[in-house]
Structure formats: structure tokens, C-alpha cells
Amino acid sequence: MKVISTVAEFDAARKLLEDKTVGFVPTMGALHEGHASLIRRAVSECGAVVVSDFVNPTQFNNKTDFETYPRRLEDDAAFIEPMGVSVLFAPTVEEMYPEGTDYNKKVFDLGGLDRYGEGPRRPGHFNGMAQVVTRLFDIVRPDRAYFGEKDFQQLAIVEYFVKALGYNIEIVRCPIARGADGLALSSRNKLLTPGQREAAPHIYRSILKARDMVGRMPVAEAIKAVVSLIDADSRLRTEYVEIINSLTLRPVTDWNEAEHLRLTCAVYAGQVRLIDNIELR
Ligand code: PAF
């Protein structure tokens, strides 16, 4: 596995992969089993796999969140070395957004999919994510890119702009990887204190209960009930629970508004913001 930090070096390495199907797993590092499941799938389906490791400043709407985001490039490299990855691309901010270029100023049409959920709560987040993902796609030139459903809205937005911008890249949806206790795997879990880590699986246990509420009570009551279940653990504080149309991402107020429904949520454990989602129908 080559560890590369410049675009010029990457271009040279990419030339050697010309005859292969290139799979790409974009990450912000602090890699865990969730990333490993994407990487293993990419390795099993592609001739060569590129993983990127870059904490993208333009998708953080909170300075402290950006500064405290875990950075562990050496551990990451050691973790994925045995998995069969061809290149770990770990550029600097200057390399991704060089002075005098407009990569970090571009404004994207996100098809209105950023109007709900995380969009209004993290202003600029999805546009920043689109800036870095398109920049990475242009550098890596993958045939397939692998994204986890934990960031369900991100995945829908990536699918939207890949189509709108005419990228010839297959976006592969991968199911959420969870710990044995149900907690959705996330780099942010590394920031939890032992007590918060103990409380966090309660989020998944609580949202699963919503499946029994579908059609049995008004949507608003189901949301309230799930919030109460989560917040019953005093170490957790729900920011939102929404029940959304899985295709448009628009929150529903009636179960019959959409055939495919998903519950999405964001919950604080101390200062750590955790997101999760499950399919309801
Ligand atoms: O999901 C993430 O880790 C990030 O949003 C991504 C796709 C790597 C872009 O920075």
C-alpha cells in the first residue's frame, strides 16, 4: 500500500491502475470497523482500491468539532495495510484547496435534499462535503465509490450530484456497521467518555421501538415517544428525531405520505454529536 499526500504523486500512482476497476472509499480518518467493512467490500469488488484520509475543513460548521475531530493517520495506515488497499491518499488542506483556486468556494445544486434533517442544523455542511467529494472524485477518478448508510442524507446527496454533474461513477450504498451492542460505528465514538460510551447504544435500542409504532399512532406522537425513550438516559440529549420519506428525505407528518420511511436522529452524549437512522418501512 502506498501512502501518498500530494496530487502529483497520486497522478503517477493512478497511471499504474489504468487497466483496473478502481474502487474508492473516501474517509476523514480515525478508521474503524465501519470503514473496514466498506474497504473490504471495495477490495472484493474492484481491481484496485484507493482510500482517502482527509479531515475536510469546509464541511464543519463548528470550529471546535473540526479541531477536536480525531486524526490518526499512522494508526489508520497500519489498520488498513493488511486489507489489500493500493493507495492511501492523505493530502494536506493546502493540497486539496490550493491558494488561488476556487475548490473551496464552489456552490453546488444539491437538489433541495439539504433542506431537511442535518441541512438546516449544520449550515454549509453538505455544500462543503460536495466540494471535497467532487475534488476527490476528480483526483482519484474511481469507477465505484463506497458510502455508508449511517450518513443517509450524505449518501442521497452524493447520488444526486453524481448524476447531476454527469460523473461516470457507480455509488455503492453500504449498510450501517454496528457494534455488538447496536451502536452505529463512527469516528466520533472515540471521543466518548466510558460513561457516554455505555449510554450510546441506548439510541439504537430506542429508535428500533419506532418500528412497532408505524401506523399505530400519529407520527408526531411516535417521534415524541422515541425522544422520551432516548432522553430517559440522562447522559443523552436528543437534538431531533425525524421520520422521513426515504427517497425525498422530506419529513412526513402522516404515515401514508410515503411508501418508504426512515427514522433519522441526532443525539448528544456530552459534547459529542451522534447520528443514526433505521429503515421503518
Ligand atoms: O462521510 C465522511 O466521512 C465525509 O463526509 C466524507 C465523505 C469523507 C467527505 O469528507
PDB file of C-alpha atoms and ligand atoms in Angstrom:
ATOM      1  CA  MET A   1       0.000   0.000   0.000  1.00  0.00           C
ATOM      2  CA  LYS A   2       1.369   3.410  -0.999  1.00  0.00           C
ATOM      3  CA  VAL A   3       0.701   6.324   1.346  1.00  0.00           C
ATOM      4  CA  ILE A   4       0.536   9.466  -0.776  1.00  0.00           C
ATOM      5  CA  SER A   5      -0.005  13.078   0.238  1.00  0.00           C
ATOM      6  CA  THR A   6       0.284  15.091  -2.978  1.00  0.00           C
ATOM      7  CA  VAL A   7      -1.878  15.217  -6.088  1.00  0.00           C
ATOM      8  CA  ALA A   8       1.199  14.964  -8.349  1.00  0.00           C
ATOM      9  CA  GLU A   9       2.345  11.752  -6.649  1.00  0.00           C
ATOM     10  CA  PHE A  10      -1.203  10.429  -6.745  1.00  0.00           C
ATOM     11  CA  ASP A  11      -1.433  11.092 -10.516  1.00  0.00           C
ATOM     12  CA  ALA A  12       1.667   8.979 -11.046  1.00  0.00           C
ATOM     13  CA  ALA A  13       0.258   6.136  -8.908  1.00  0.00           C
ATOM     14  CA  ARG A  14      -3.131   6.382 -10.638  1.00  0.00           C
ATOM     15  CA  LYS A  15      -1.499   5.819 -14.068  1.00  0.00           C
ATOM     16  CA  LEU A  16      -0.430   2.369 -12.896  1.00  0.00           C
ATOM     17  CA  LEU A  17      -4.080   1.492 -12.181  1.00  0.00           C
ATOM     18  CA  GLU A  18      -5.389   2.480 -15.650  1.00  0.00           C
ATOM     19  CA  ASP A  19      -6.378  -1.078 -16.632  1.00  0.00           C
ATOM     20  CA  LYS A  20      -8.157  -1.828 -13.332  1.00  0.00           C
ATOM     21  CA  THR A  21     -11.623  -1.142 -11.951  1.00  0.00           C
ATOM     22  CA  VAL A  22     -10.824   1.415  -9.267  1.00  0.00           C
ATOM     23  CA  GLY A  23     -12.906   1.445  -6.091  1.00  0.00           C
ATOM     24  CA  PHE A  24     -12.766   4.456  -3.800  1.00  0.00           C
ATOM     25  CA  VAL A  25     -13.570   4.796  -0.103  1.00  0.00           C
ATOM     26  CA  PRO A  26     -13.478   8.460   0.995  1.00  0.00           C
ATOM     27  CA  THR A  27     -12.961   8.928   4.727  1.00  0.00           C
ATOM     28  CA  MET A  28     -11.981  11.523   7.276  1.00  0.00           C
ATOM     29  CA  GLY A  29      -9.726   9.015   9.014  1.00  0.00           C
ATOM     30  CA  ALA A  30      -9.875   7.689  12.586  1.00  0.00           C
ATOM     31  CA  LEU A  31     -10.763   4.472  10.815  1.00  0.00           C
ATOM     32  CA  HIS A  32     -12.862   1.797  12.485  1.00  0.00           C
ATOM     33  CA  GLU A  33     -14.693  -1.418  11.622  1.00  0.00           C
ATOM     34  CA  GLY A  34     -17.368   0.593   9.771  1.00  0.00           C
ATOM     35  CA  HIS A  35     -14.743   1.862   7.331  1.00  0.00           C
ATOM     36  CA  ALA A  36     -13.189  -1.605   7.257  1.00  0.00           C
ATOM     37  CA  SER A  37     -16.492  -3.077   6.046  1.00  0.00           C
ATOM     38  CA  LEU A  38     -16.579  -0.544   3.160  1.00  0.00           C
ATOM     39  CA  ILE A  39     -12.921  -1.190   2.321  1.00  0.00           C
ATOM     40  CA  ARG A  40     -13.297  -4.991   2.405  1.00  0.00           C
ATOM     41  CA  ARG A  41     -16.311  -4.779   0.131  1.00  0.00           C
ATOM     42  CA  ALA A  42     -14.464  -2.451  -2.268  1.00  0.00           C
ATOM     43  CA  VAL A  43     -11.442  -4.788  -2.311  1.00  0.00           C
ATOM     44  CA  SER A  44     -13.690  -7.773  -3.059  1.00  0.00           C
ATOM     45  CA  GLU A  45     -15.456  -5.971  -5.923  1.00  0.00           C
ATOM     46  CA  CYS A  46     -12.681  -3.903  -7.561  1.00  0.00           C
ATOM     47  CA  GLY A  47      -9.259  -4.472  -9.115  1.00  0.00           C
ATOM     48  CA  ALA A  48      -7.672  -1.714  -7.016  1.00  0.00           C
ATOM     49  CA  VAL A  49      -8.862   0.341  -4.072  1.00  0.00           C
ATOM     50  CA  VAL A  50      -7.999   3.893  -3.057  1.00  0.00           C
ATOM     51  CA  VAL A  51      -8.855   5.142   0.439  1.00  0.00           C
ATOM     52  CA  SER A  52      -8.674   8.850   1.220  1.00  0.00           C
ATOM     53  CA  ASP A  53      -7.977  10.160   4.708  1.00  0.00           C
ATOM     54  CA  PHE A  54      -8.689  13.867   4.931  1.00  0.00           C
ATOM     55  CA  VAL A  55     -10.475  15.889   7.610  1.00  0.00           C
ATOM     56  CA  ASN A  56     -12.228  18.374   5.361  1.00  0.00           C
ATOM     57  CA  PRO A  57     -12.448  21.823   6.992  1.00  0.00           C
ATOM     58  CA  THR A  58     -15.145  23.076   4.618  1.00  0.00           C
ATOM     59  CA  GLN A  59     -17.792  20.635   5.856  1.00  0.00           C
ATOM     60  CA  PHE A  60     -17.513  21.599   9.528  1.00  0.00           C
ATOM     61  CA  ASN A  61     -19.869  24.327  10.663  1.00  0.00           C
ATOM     62  CA  ASN A  62     -18.419  24.160  14.167  1.00  0.00           C
ATOM     63  CA  LYS A  63     -14.767  25.127  14.713  1.00  0.00           C
ATOM     64  CA  THR A  64     -14.365  23.040  17.891  1.00  0.00           C
ATOM     65  CA  ASP A  65     -15.808  19.985  16.134  1.00  0.00           C
ATOM     66  CA  PHE A  66     -13.182  20.422  13.388  1.00  0.00           C
ATOM     67  CA  GLU A  67     -10.347  20.959  15.847  1.00  0.00           C
ATOM     68  CA  THR A  68     -11.255  18.018  18.080  1.00  0.00           C
ATOM     69  CA  TYR A  69     -12.033  15.610  15.234  1.00  0.00           C
ATOM     70  CA  PRO A  70      -9.696  12.619  15.796  1.00  0.00           C
ATOM     71  CA  ARG A  71      -6.654  12.488  13.489  1.00  0.00           C
ATOM     72  CA  ARG A  72      -4.668   9.237  13.460  1.00  0.00           C
ATOM     73  CA  LEU A  73      -3.015   8.774  10.088  1.00  0.00           C
ATOM     74  CA  GLU A  74      -0.353   6.334  11.287  1.00  0.00           C
ATOM     75  CA  ASP A  75      -2.876   4.119  13.069  1.00  0.00           C
ATOM     76  CA  ASP A  76      -5.160   4.335  10.033  1.00  0.00           C
ATOM     77  CA  ALA A  77      -2.387   3.208   7.691  1.00  0.00           C
ATOM     78  CA  ALA A  78      -1.496   0.285   9.964  1.00  0.00           C
ATOM     79  CA  PHE A  79      -5.170  -0.680  10.286  1.00  0.00           C
ATOM     80  CA  ILE A  80      -5.857  -0.912   6.539  1.00  0.00           C
ATOM     81  CA  GLU A  81      -2.433  -2.125   5.369  1.00  0.00           C
ATOM     82  CA  PRO A  82      -3.470  -5.834   5.511  1.00  0.00           C
ATOM     83  CA  MET A  83      -6.776  -5.253   3.688  1.00  0.00           C
ATOM     84  CA  GLY A  84      -5.404  -5.074   0.141  1.00  0.00           C
ATOM     85  CA  VAL A  85      -5.695  -1.311  -0.435  1.00  0.00           C
ATOM     86  CA  SER A  86      -3.487   0.026  -3.259  1.00  0.00           C
ATOM     87  CA  VAL A  87      -3.255   3.680  -2.196  1.00  0.00           C
ATOM     88  CA  LEU A  88      -3.991   5.622   0.980  1.00  0.00           C
ATOM     89  CA  PHE A  89      -4.335   9.232  -0.142  1.00  0.00           C
ATOM     90  CA  ALA A  90      -3.857  11.635   2.784  1.00  0.00           C
ATOM     91  CA  PRO A  91      -3.460  15.163   1.416  1.00  0.00           C
ATOM     92  CA  THR A  92      -2.971  18.392   3.341  1.00  0.00           C
ATOM     93  CA  VAL A  93      -5.541  21.206   3.302  1.00  0.00           C
ATOM     94  CA  GLU A  94      -3.187  23.225   1.035  1.00  0.00           C
ATOM     95  CA  GLU A  95      -3.008  20.335  -1.412  1.00  0.00           C
ATOM     96  CA  MET A  96      -6.785  19.977  -1.587  1.00  0.00           C
ATOM     97  CA  TYR A  97      -7.567  23.681  -1.655  1.00  0.00           C
ATOM     98  CA  PRO A  98      -4.504  25.474  -3.078  1.00  0.00           C
ATOM     99  CA  GLU A  99      -4.340  29.269  -2.796  1.00  0.00           C
ATOM    100  CA  GLY A 100      -5.850  30.957  -5.812  1.00  0.00           C
ATOM    101  CA  THR A 101      -8.202  28.078  -6.706  1.00  0.00           C
ATOM    102  CA  ASP A 102     -11.943  28.050  -6.098  1.00  0.00           C
ATOM    103  CA  TYR A 103     -12.390  24.436  -4.966  1.00  0.00           C
ATOM    104  CA  ASN A 104     -13.458  25.580  -1.500  1.00  0.00           C
ATOM    105  CA  LYS A 105     -15.753  28.300  -2.822  1.00  0.00           C
ATOM    106  CA  LYS A 106     -17.911  26.289  -5.210  1.00  0.00           C
ATOM    107  CA  VAL A 107     -21.638  26.304  -4.579  1.00  0.00           C
ATOM    108  CA  PHE A 108     -23.490  23.123  -5.506  1.00  0.00           C
ATOM    109  CA  ASP A 109     -27.036  22.352  -6.548  1.00  0.00           C
ATOM    110  CA  LEU A 110     -27.997  19.636  -4.059  1.00  0.00           C
ATOM    111  CA  GLY A 111     -31.489  19.182  -5.454  1.00  0.00           C
ATOM    112  CA  GLY A 112     -33.057  20.541  -2.275  1.00  0.00           C
ATOM    113  CA  LEU A 113     -32.020  17.376  -0.427  1.00  0.00           C
ATOM    114  CA  ASP A 114     -30.148  19.551   2.063  1.00  0.00           C
ATOM    115  CA  ARG A 115     -33.344  21.364   3.077  1.00  0.00           C
ATOM    116  CA  TYR A 116     -34.162  18.854   5.832  1.00  0.00           C
ATOM    117  CA  GLY A 117     -32.514  16.852   8.580  1.00  0.00           C
ATOM    118  CA  GLU A 118     -28.847  17.715   9.020  1.00  0.00           C
ATOM    119  CA  GLY A 119     -29.045  20.511   6.405  1.00  0.00           C
ATOM    120  CA  PRO A 120     -30.547  23.380   8.414  1.00  0.00           C
ATOM    121  CA  ARG A 121     -28.853  22.156  11.603  1.00  0.00           C
ATOM    122  CA  ARG A 122     -25.370  22.185  10.066  1.00  0.00           C
ATOM    123  CA  PRO A 123     -25.442  25.142   7.651  1.00  0.00           C
ATOM    124  CA  GLY A 124     -22.922  24.719   4.830  1.00  0.00           C
ATOM    125  CA  HIS A 125     -22.088  21.132   5.780  1.00  0.00           C
ATOM    126  CA  PHE A 126     -23.413  19.434   2.666  1.00  0.00           C
ATOM    127  CA  ASN A 127     -22.013  22.050   0.297  1.00  0.00           C
ATOM    128  CA  GLY A 128     -18.589  21.568   1.934  1.00  0.00           C
ATOM    129  CA  MET A 129     -18.998  17.815   1.646  1.00  0.00           C
ATOM    130  CA  ALA A 130     -19.817  18.210  -2.070  1.00  0.00           C
ATOM    131  CA  GLN A 131     -16.708  20.407  -2.504  1.00  0.00           C
ATOM    132  CA  VAL A 132     -14.402  17.764  -1.097  1.00  0.00           C
ATOM    133  CA  VAL A 133     -16.098  14.735  -2.642  1.00  0.00           C
ATOM    134  CA  THR A 134     -16.085  16.244  -6.163  1.00  0.00           C
ATOM    135  CA  ARG A 135     -12.458  17.343  -5.694  1.00  0.00           C
ATOM    136  CA  LEU A 136     -11.550  13.811  -4.580  1.00  0.00           C
ATOM    137  CA  PHE A 137     -13.524  12.247  -7.448  1.00  0.00           C
ATOM    138  CA  ASP A 138     -11.620  14.463  -9.914  1.00  0.00           C
ATOM    139  CA  ILE A 139      -8.269  13.442  -8.423  1.00  0.00           C
ATOM    140  CA  VAL A 140      -8.980   9.729  -7.823  1.00  0.00           C
ATOM    141  CA  ARG A 141     -11.163   9.119 -10.923  1.00  0.00           C
ATOM    142  CA  PRO A 142     -12.797   5.996  -9.462  1.00  0.00           C
ATOM    143  CA  ASP A 143     -15.173   3.633 -11.232  1.00  0.00           C
ATOM    144  CA  ARG A 144     -17.040   2.961  -7.984  1.00  0.00           C
ATOM    145  CA  ALA A 145     -17.269   4.837  -4.701  1.00  0.00           C
ATOM    146  CA  TYR A 146     -18.455   3.281  -1.447  1.00  0.00           C
ATOM    147  CA  PHE A 147     -20.540   5.206   1.102  1.00  0.00           C
ATOM    148  CA  GLY A 148     -22.175   4.007   4.318  1.00  0.00           C
ATOM    149  CA  GLU A 149     -25.858   4.479   5.084  1.00  0.00           C
ATOM    150  CA  LYS A 150     -25.045   5.905   8.507  1.00  0.00           C
ATOM    151  CA  ASP A 151     -24.777   9.260   6.742  1.00  0.00           C
ATOM    152  CA  PHE A 152     -28.026   8.568   4.933  1.00  0.00           C
ATOM    153  CA  GLN A 153     -28.590  12.153   3.779  1.00  0.00           C
ATOM    154  CA  GLN A 154     -24.991  12.491   2.599  1.00  0.00           C
ATOM    155  CA  LEU A 155     -25.382   9.355   0.517  1.00  0.00           C
ATOM    156  CA  ALA A 156     -28.598  10.622  -1.132  1.00  0.00           C
ATOM    157  CA  ILE A 157     -26.921  13.965  -1.866  1.00  0.00           C
ATOM    158  CA  VAL A 158     -23.831  12.302  -3.358  1.00  0.00           C
ATOM    159  CA  GLU A 159     -26.073  10.186  -5.602  1.00  0.00           C
ATOM    160  CA  TYR A 160     -27.868  13.353  -6.652  1.00  0.00           C
ATOM    161  CA  PHE A 161     -24.804  15.405  -7.615  1.00  0.00           C
ATOM    162  CA  VAL A 162     -23.018  12.465  -9.248  1.00  0.00           C
ATOM    163  CA  LYS A 163     -25.983  12.235 -11.618  1.00  0.00           C
ATOM    164  CA  ALA A 164     -26.481  15.994 -11.999  1.00  0.00           C
ATOM    165  CA  LEU A 165     -22.796  16.612 -12.760  1.00  0.00           C
ATOM    166  CA  GLY A 166     -22.542  13.621 -15.093  1.00  0.00           C
ATOM    167  CA  TYR A 167     -19.857  11.680 -13.194  1.00  0.00           C
ATOM    168  CA  ASN A 168     -19.458   8.178 -14.535  1.00  0.00           C
ATOM    169  CA  ILE A 169     -19.088   6.700 -11.053  1.00  0.00           C
ATOM    170  CA  GLU A 170     -21.228   3.972  -9.514  1.00  0.00           C
ATOM    171  CA  ILE A 171     -22.174   4.927  -5.956  1.00  0.00           C
ATOM    172  CA  VAL A 172     -22.355   1.799  -3.818  1.00  0.00           C
ATOM    173  CA  ARG A 173     -24.650   2.006  -0.785  1.00  0.00           C
ATOM    174  CA  CYS A 174     -23.369   0.030   2.188  1.00  0.00           C
ATOM    175  CA  PRO A 175     -25.419  -0.865   5.286  1.00  0.00           C
ATOM    176  CA  ILE A 176     -24.636   0.715   8.663  1.00  0.00           C
ATOM    177  CA  ALA A 177     -21.965  -1.176  10.603  1.00  0.00           C
ATOM    178  CA  ARG A 178     -22.866  -1.510  14.286  1.00  0.00           C
ATOM    179  CA  GLY A 179     -21.073  -2.695  17.373  1.00  0.00           C
ATOM    180  CA  ALA A 180     -22.334  -5.849  19.111  1.00  0.00           C
ATOM    181  CA  ASP A 181     -24.348  -3.524  21.375  1.00  0.00           C
ATOM    182  CA  GLY A 182     -26.027  -1.831  18.387  1.00  0.00           C
ATOM    183  CA  LEU A 183     -24.152   1.476  18.438  1.00  0.00           C
ATOM    184  CA  ALA A 184     -23.573   2.742  14.885  1.00  0.00           C
ATOM    185  CA  LEU A 185     -19.805   2.787  14.343  1.00  0.00           C
ATOM    186  CA  SER A 186     -18.437   6.310  13.991  1.00  0.00           C
ATOM    187  CA  SER A 187     -15.078   8.049  14.349  1.00  0.00           C
ATOM    188  CA  ARG A 188     -16.784  10.302  16.893  1.00  0.00           C
ATOM    189  CA  ASN A 189     -17.325   7.300  19.207  1.00  0.00           C
ATOM    190  CA  LYS A 190     -13.616   7.628  20.036  1.00  0.00           C
ATOM    191  CA  LEU A 191     -14.410  10.946  21.734  1.00  0.00           C
ATOM    192  CA  LEU A 192     -16.931   9.423  24.172  1.00  0.00           C
ATOM    193  CA  THR A 193     -16.066   9.040  27.851  1.00  0.00           C
ATOM    194  CA  PRO A 194     -16.594   5.493  29.235  1.00  0.00           C
ATOM    195  CA  GLY A 195     -19.961   6.577  30.706  1.00  0.00           C
ATOM    196  CA  GLN A 196     -21.122   8.148  27.451  1.00  0.00           C
ATOM    197  CA  ARG A 197     -19.959   5.083  25.507  1.00  0.00           C
ATOM    198  CA  GLU A 198     -22.054   2.935  27.859  1.00  0.00           C
ATOM    199  CA  ALA A 199     -25.106   5.151  27.266  1.00  0.00           C
ATOM    200  CA  ALA A 200     -24.758   5.498  23.486  1.00  0.00           C
ATOM    201  CA  PRO A 201     -26.213   2.068  22.440  1.00  0.00           C
ATOM    202  CA  HIS A 202     -29.446   3.203  24.086  1.00  0.00           C
ATOM    203  CA  ILE A 203     -30.001   5.387  20.985  1.00  0.00           C
ATOM    204  CA  TYR A 204     -30.322   2.379  18.676  1.00  0.00           C
ATOM    205  CA  ARG A 205     -32.426   0.404  21.174  1.00  0.00           C
ATOM    206  CA  SER A 206     -34.812   3.372  21.424  1.00  0.00           C
ATOM    207  CA  ILE A 207     -35.170   4.096  17.714  1.00  0.00           C
ATOM    208  CA  LEU A 208     -35.822   0.411  16.959  1.00  0.00           C
ATOM    209  CA  LYS A 209     -39.012   0.724  19.045  1.00  0.00           C
ATOM    210  CA  ALA A 210     -40.398   3.095  16.388  1.00  0.00           C
ATOM    211  CA  ARG A 211     -40.941   0.122  14.070  1.00  0.00           C
ATOM    212  CA  ASP A 212     -43.815  -1.023  16.308  1.00  0.00           C
ATOM    213  CA  MET A 213     -45.335   2.467  16.273  1.00  0.00           C
ATOM    214  CA  VAL A 214     -45.724   2.743  12.485  1.00  0.00           C
ATOM    215  CA  GLY A 215     -49.411   3.233  11.657  1.00  0.00           C
ATOM    216  CA  ARG A 216     -50.442   2.724  15.289  1.00  0.00           C
ATOM    217  CA  MET A 217     -50.282   6.342  16.486  1.00  0.00           C
ATOM    218  CA  PRO A 218     -49.811   9.735  14.832  1.00  0.00           C
ATOM    219  CA  VAL A 219     -46.287  10.393  13.518  1.00  0.00           C
ATOM    220  CA  ALA A 220     -45.803  13.323  15.909  1.00  0.00           C
ATOM    221  CA  GLU A 221     -46.646  11.104  18.888  1.00  0.00           C
ATOM    222  CA  ALA A 222     -44.257   8.403  17.728  1.00  0.00           C
ATOM    223  CA  ILE A 223     -41.474  10.996  17.467  1.00  0.00           C
ATOM    224  CA  LYS A 224     -42.238  12.269  20.964  1.00  0.00           C
ATOM    225  CA  ALA A 225     -42.231   8.725  22.333  1.00  0.00           C
ATOM    226  CA  VAL A 226     -38.830   7.965  20.759  1.00  0.00           C
ATOM    227  CA  VAL A 227     -37.333  11.226  22.069  1.00  0.00           C
ATOM    228  CA  SER A 228     -38.588  10.343  25.575  1.00  0.00           C
ATOM    229  CA  LEU A 229     -37.091   6.869  25.326  1.00  0.00           C
ATOM    230  CA  ILE A 230     -33.675   8.238  24.311  1.00  0.00           C
ATOM    231  CA  ASP A 231     -33.659  11.071  26.829  1.00  0.00           C
ATOM    232  CA  ALA A 232     -34.663   8.678  29.625  1.00  0.00           C
ATOM    233  CA  ASP A 233     -30.913   8.082  29.878  1.00  0.00           C
ATOM    234  CA  SER A 234     -29.710  11.324  31.460  1.00  0.00           C
ATOM    235  CA  ARG A 235     -26.348  11.027  29.652  1.00  0.00           C
ATOM    236  CA  LEU A 236     -28.113  11.542  26.301  1.00  0.00           C
ATOM    237  CA  ARG A 237     -29.876  14.598  24.873  1.00  0.00           C
ATOM    238  CA  THR A 238     -31.845  14.299  21.642  1.00  0.00           C
ATOM    239  CA  GLU A 239     -31.394  17.125  19.149  1.00  0.00           C
ATOM    240  CA  TYR A 240     -34.001  15.769  16.748  1.00  0.00           C
ATOM    241  CA  VAL A 241     -35.855  12.684  15.658  1.00  0.00           C
ATOM    242  CA  GLU A 242     -37.485  12.806  12.235  1.00  0.00           C
ATOM    243  CA  ILE A 243     -39.477  10.333  10.211  1.00  0.00           C
ATOM    244  CA  ILE A 244     -38.718  10.950   6.570  1.00  0.00           C
ATOM    245  CA  ASN A 245     -39.616   9.855   3.097  1.00  0.00           C
ATOM    246  CA  SER A 246     -36.560   7.717   2.262  1.00  0.00           C
ATOM    247  CA  LEU A 247     -36.458   8.993  -1.321  1.00  0.00           C
ATOM    248  CA  THR A 248     -37.068  12.758  -0.975  1.00  0.00           C
ATOM    249  CA  LEU A 249     -35.752  12.945   2.621  1.00  0.00           C
ATOM    250  CA  ARG A 250     -38.688  15.194   3.441  1.00  0.00           C
ATOM    251  CA  PRO A 251     -40.097  14.686   6.970  1.00  0.00           C
ATOM    252  CA  VAL A 252     -43.597  13.188   6.919  1.00  0.00           C
ATOM    253  CA  THR A 253     -46.446  14.082   9.231  1.00  0.00           C
ATOM    254  CA  ASP A 254     -48.619  11.134   8.228  1.00  0.00           C
ATOM    255  CA  TRP A 255     -47.567   7.501   7.783  1.00  0.00           C
ATOM    256  CA  ASN A 256     -49.336   7.346   4.415  1.00  0.00           C
ATOM    257  CA  GLU A 257     -47.340  10.187   2.907  1.00  0.00           C
ATOM    258  CA  ALA A 258     -44.642   7.837   1.643  1.00  0.00           C
ATOM    259  CA  GLU A 259     -44.169   4.184   0.873  1.00  0.00           C
ATOM    260  CA  HIS A 260     -40.587   4.066   2.124  1.00  0.00           C
ATOM    261  CA  LEU A 261     -39.972   5.581   5.536  1.00  0.00           C
ATOM    262  CA  ARG A 262     -36.856   6.068   7.599  1.00  0.00           C
ATOM    263  CA  LEU A 263     -36.270   7.390  11.079  1.00  0.00           C
ATOM    264  CA  THR A 264     -33.257   9.696  11.420  1.00  0.00           C
ATOM    265  CA  CYS A 265     -31.885  11.281  14.572  1.00  0.00           C
ATOM    266  CA  ALA A 266     -29.073  13.280  16.129  1.00  0.00           C
ATOM    267  CA  VAL A 267     -28.303  12.870  19.810  1.00  0.00           C
ATOM    268  CA  TYR A 268     -25.709  14.494  22.044  1.00  0.00           C
ATOM    269  CA  ALA A 269     -23.681  12.485  24.541  1.00  0.00           C
ATOM    270  CA  GLY A 270     -21.961  15.362  26.333  1.00  0.00           C
ATOM    271  CA  GLN A 271     -20.426  17.457  23.535  1.00  0.00           C
ATOM    272  CA  VAL A 272     -20.281  14.543  21.104  1.00  0.00           C
ATOM    273  CA  ARG A 273     -22.977  14.603  18.447  1.00  0.00           C
ATOM    274  CA  LEU A 274     -24.041  11.153  17.252  1.00  0.00           C
ATOM    275  CA  ILE A 275     -26.330  10.444  14.309  1.00  0.00           C
ATOM    276  CA  ASP A 276     -28.193   7.270  13.470  1.00  0.00           C
ATOM    277  CA  ASN A 277     -31.039   6.070  11.277  1.00  0.00           C
ATOM    278  CA  ILE A 278     -33.112   2.957  10.616  1.00  0.00           C
ATOM    279  CA  GLU A 279     -35.460   1.845   7.912  1.00  0.00           C
ATOM    280  CA  LEU A 280     -39.056   1.790   9.191  1.00  0.00           C
ATOM    281  CA  ARG A 281     -40.823   0.566   6.070  1.00  0.00           C
TER     282      ARG A 281
HETATM  283  O1  PAF B   1     -18.511  10.649   5.482  1.00  0.00           O
HETATM  284  C1  PAF B   1     -17.398  11.194   5.623  1.00  0.00           C
HETATM  285  O2  PAF B   1     -16.518  10.702   6.332  1.00  0.00           O
HETATM  286  C2  PAF B   1     -17.121  12.502   4.911  1.00  0.00           C
HETATM  287  O3  PAF B   1     -18.254  13.296   4.858  1.00  0.00           O
HETATM  288  C3  PAF B   1     -16.507  12.322   3.514  1.00  0.00           C
HETATM  289  C4  PAF B   1     -17.472  11.626   2.562  1.00  0.00           C
HETATM  290  C5  PAF B   1     -15.225  11.502   3.611  1.00  0.00           C
HETATM  291  C6  PAF B   1     -16.155  13.680   2.920  1.00  0.00           C
HETATM  292  O4  PAF B   1     -15.256  14.372   3.718  1.00  0.00           O
END
